[in-house]
PDB file of C-alpha atoms in Angstrom:
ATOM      1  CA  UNK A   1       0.000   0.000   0.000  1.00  0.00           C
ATOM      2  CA  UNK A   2       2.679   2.128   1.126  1.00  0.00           C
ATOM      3  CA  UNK A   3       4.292   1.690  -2.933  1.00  0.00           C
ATOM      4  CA  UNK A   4       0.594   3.038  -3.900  1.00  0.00           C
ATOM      5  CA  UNK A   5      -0.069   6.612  -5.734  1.00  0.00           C
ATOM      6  CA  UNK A   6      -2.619   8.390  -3.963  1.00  0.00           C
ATOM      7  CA  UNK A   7      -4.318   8.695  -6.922  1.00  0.00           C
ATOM      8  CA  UNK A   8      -4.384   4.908  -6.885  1.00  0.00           C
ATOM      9  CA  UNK A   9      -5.614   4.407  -3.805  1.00  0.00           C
ATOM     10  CA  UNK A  10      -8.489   6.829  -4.356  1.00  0.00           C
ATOM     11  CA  UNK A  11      -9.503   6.485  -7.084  1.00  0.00           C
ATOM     12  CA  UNK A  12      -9.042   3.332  -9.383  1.00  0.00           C
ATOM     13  CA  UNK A  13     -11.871   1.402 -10.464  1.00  0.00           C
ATOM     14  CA  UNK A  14     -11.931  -2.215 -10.713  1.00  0.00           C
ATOM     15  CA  UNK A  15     -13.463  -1.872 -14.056  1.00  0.00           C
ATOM     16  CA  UNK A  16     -10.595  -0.032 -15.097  1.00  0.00           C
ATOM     17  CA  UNK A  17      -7.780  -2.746 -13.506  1.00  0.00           C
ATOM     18  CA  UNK A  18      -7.994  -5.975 -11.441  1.00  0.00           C
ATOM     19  CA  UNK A  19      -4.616  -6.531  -9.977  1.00  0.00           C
ATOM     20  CA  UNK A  20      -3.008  -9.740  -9.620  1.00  0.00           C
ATOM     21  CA  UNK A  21      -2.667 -12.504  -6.977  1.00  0.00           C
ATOM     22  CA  UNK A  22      -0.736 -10.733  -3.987  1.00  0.00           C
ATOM     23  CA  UNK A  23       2.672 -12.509  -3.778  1.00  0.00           C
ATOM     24  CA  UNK A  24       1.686 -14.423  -0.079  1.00  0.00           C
ATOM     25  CA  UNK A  25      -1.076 -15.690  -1.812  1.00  0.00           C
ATOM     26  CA  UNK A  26      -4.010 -14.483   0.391  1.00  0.00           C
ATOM     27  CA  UNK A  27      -7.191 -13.386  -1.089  1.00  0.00           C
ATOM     28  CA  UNK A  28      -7.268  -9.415  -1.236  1.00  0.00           C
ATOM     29  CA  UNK A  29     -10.980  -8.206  -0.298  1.00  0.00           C
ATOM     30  CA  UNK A  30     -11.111  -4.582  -1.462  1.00  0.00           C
ATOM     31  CA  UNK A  31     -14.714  -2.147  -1.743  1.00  0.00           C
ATOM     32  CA  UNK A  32     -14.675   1.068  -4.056  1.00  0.00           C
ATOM     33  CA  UNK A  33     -16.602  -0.453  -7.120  1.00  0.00           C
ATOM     34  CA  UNK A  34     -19.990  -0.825  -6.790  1.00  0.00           C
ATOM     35  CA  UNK A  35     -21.155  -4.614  -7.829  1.00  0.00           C
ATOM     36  CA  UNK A  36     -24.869  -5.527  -7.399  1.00  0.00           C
ATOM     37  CA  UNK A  37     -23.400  -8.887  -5.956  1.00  0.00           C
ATOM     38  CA  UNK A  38     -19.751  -9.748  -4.460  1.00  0.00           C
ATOM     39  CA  UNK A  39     -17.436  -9.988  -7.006  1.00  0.00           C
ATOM     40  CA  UNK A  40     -15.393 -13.211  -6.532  1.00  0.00           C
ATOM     41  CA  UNK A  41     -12.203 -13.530  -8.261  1.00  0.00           C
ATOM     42  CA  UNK A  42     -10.278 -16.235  -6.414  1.00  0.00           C
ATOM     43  CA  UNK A  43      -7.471 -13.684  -5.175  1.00  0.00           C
ATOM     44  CA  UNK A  44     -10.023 -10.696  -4.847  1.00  0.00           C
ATOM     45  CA  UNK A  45     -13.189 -10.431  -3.616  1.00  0.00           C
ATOM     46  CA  UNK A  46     -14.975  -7.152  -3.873  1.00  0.00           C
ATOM     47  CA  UNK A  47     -17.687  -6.152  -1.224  1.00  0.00           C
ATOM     48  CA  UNK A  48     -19.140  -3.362  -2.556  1.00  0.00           C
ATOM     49  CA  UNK A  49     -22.461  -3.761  -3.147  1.00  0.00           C
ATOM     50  CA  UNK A  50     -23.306  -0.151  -3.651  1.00  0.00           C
ATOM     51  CA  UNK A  51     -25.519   0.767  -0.716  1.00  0.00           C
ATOM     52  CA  UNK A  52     -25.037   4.100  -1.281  1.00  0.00           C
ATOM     53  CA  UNK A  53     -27.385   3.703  -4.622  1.00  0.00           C
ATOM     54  CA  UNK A  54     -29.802   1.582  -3.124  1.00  0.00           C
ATOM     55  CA  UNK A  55     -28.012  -1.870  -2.724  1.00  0.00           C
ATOM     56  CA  UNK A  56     -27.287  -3.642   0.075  1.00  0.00           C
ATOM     57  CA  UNK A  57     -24.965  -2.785   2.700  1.00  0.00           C
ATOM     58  CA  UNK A  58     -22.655  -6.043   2.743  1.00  0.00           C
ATOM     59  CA  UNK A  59     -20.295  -7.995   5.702  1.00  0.00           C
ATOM     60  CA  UNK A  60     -18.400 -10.844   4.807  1.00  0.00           C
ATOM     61  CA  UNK A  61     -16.246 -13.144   7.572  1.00  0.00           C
ATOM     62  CA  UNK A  62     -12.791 -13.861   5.831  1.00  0.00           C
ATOM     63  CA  UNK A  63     -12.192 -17.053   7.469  1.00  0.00           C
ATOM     64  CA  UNK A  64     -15.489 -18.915   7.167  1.00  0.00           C
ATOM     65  CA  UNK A  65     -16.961 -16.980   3.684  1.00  0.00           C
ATOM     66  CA  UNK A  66     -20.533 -16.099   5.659  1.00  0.00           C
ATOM     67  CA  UNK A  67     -22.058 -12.698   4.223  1.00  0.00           C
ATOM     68  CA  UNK A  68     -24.558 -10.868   5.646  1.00  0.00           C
ATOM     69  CA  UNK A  69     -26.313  -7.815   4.522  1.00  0.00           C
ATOM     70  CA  UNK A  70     -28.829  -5.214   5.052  1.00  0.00           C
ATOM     71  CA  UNK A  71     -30.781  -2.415   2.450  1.00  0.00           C
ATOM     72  CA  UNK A  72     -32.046   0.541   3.306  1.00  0.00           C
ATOM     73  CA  UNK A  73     -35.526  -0.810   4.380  1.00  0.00           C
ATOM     74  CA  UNK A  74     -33.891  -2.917   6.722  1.00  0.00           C
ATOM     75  CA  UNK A  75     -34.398  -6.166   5.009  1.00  0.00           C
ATOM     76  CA  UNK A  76     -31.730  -8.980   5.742  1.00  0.00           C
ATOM     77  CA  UNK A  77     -29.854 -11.212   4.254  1.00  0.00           C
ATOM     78  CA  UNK A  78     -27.465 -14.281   5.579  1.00  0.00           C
ATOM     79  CA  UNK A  79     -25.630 -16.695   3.436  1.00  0.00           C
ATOM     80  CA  UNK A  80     -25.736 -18.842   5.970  1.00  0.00           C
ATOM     81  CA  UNK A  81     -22.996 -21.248   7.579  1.00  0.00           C
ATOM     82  CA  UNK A  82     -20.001 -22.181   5.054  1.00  0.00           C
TER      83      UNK A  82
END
């Protein structure tokens, strides 16, 4: 991160780059391009679901995979256990 322009870490899009396995091999979650679902890329998973438009708000457990989320209306979701 530290390497990182701060125009980088601001502002690029996923839609505009998806970066490449990180070198220790752990899944990168990121937010900061609205999805209508989580992306899942195998190294990246991206939680943005775009609450800020209407979607849902979104939580995600790294070690066991469980999501939940919430909209504006309050409606729930859970993925459940893994």
């Amino acid at each position: 991160m530290d390497r990182q322009s701060d125009e980088t870490l601001r502002w690029l899009s996923l839609r505009d780059f998806v970066p490449g396995p990180h070198l220790s091999g752990k899944t990168t979650v990121v937010g900061r391009t609205p999805q209508t679902e989580l992306l899942k890329l195998g190294h990246l998973t991206c939680i943005d679901t775009d609450c800020c438009h209407g979607g849902w708000l979104t939580a995600l457990a790294i070690t066991s995979g469980r999501m939940w989320q919430t909209d504006e209306s309050g409606r729930l979701r859970d993925s459940g256990p893994p």
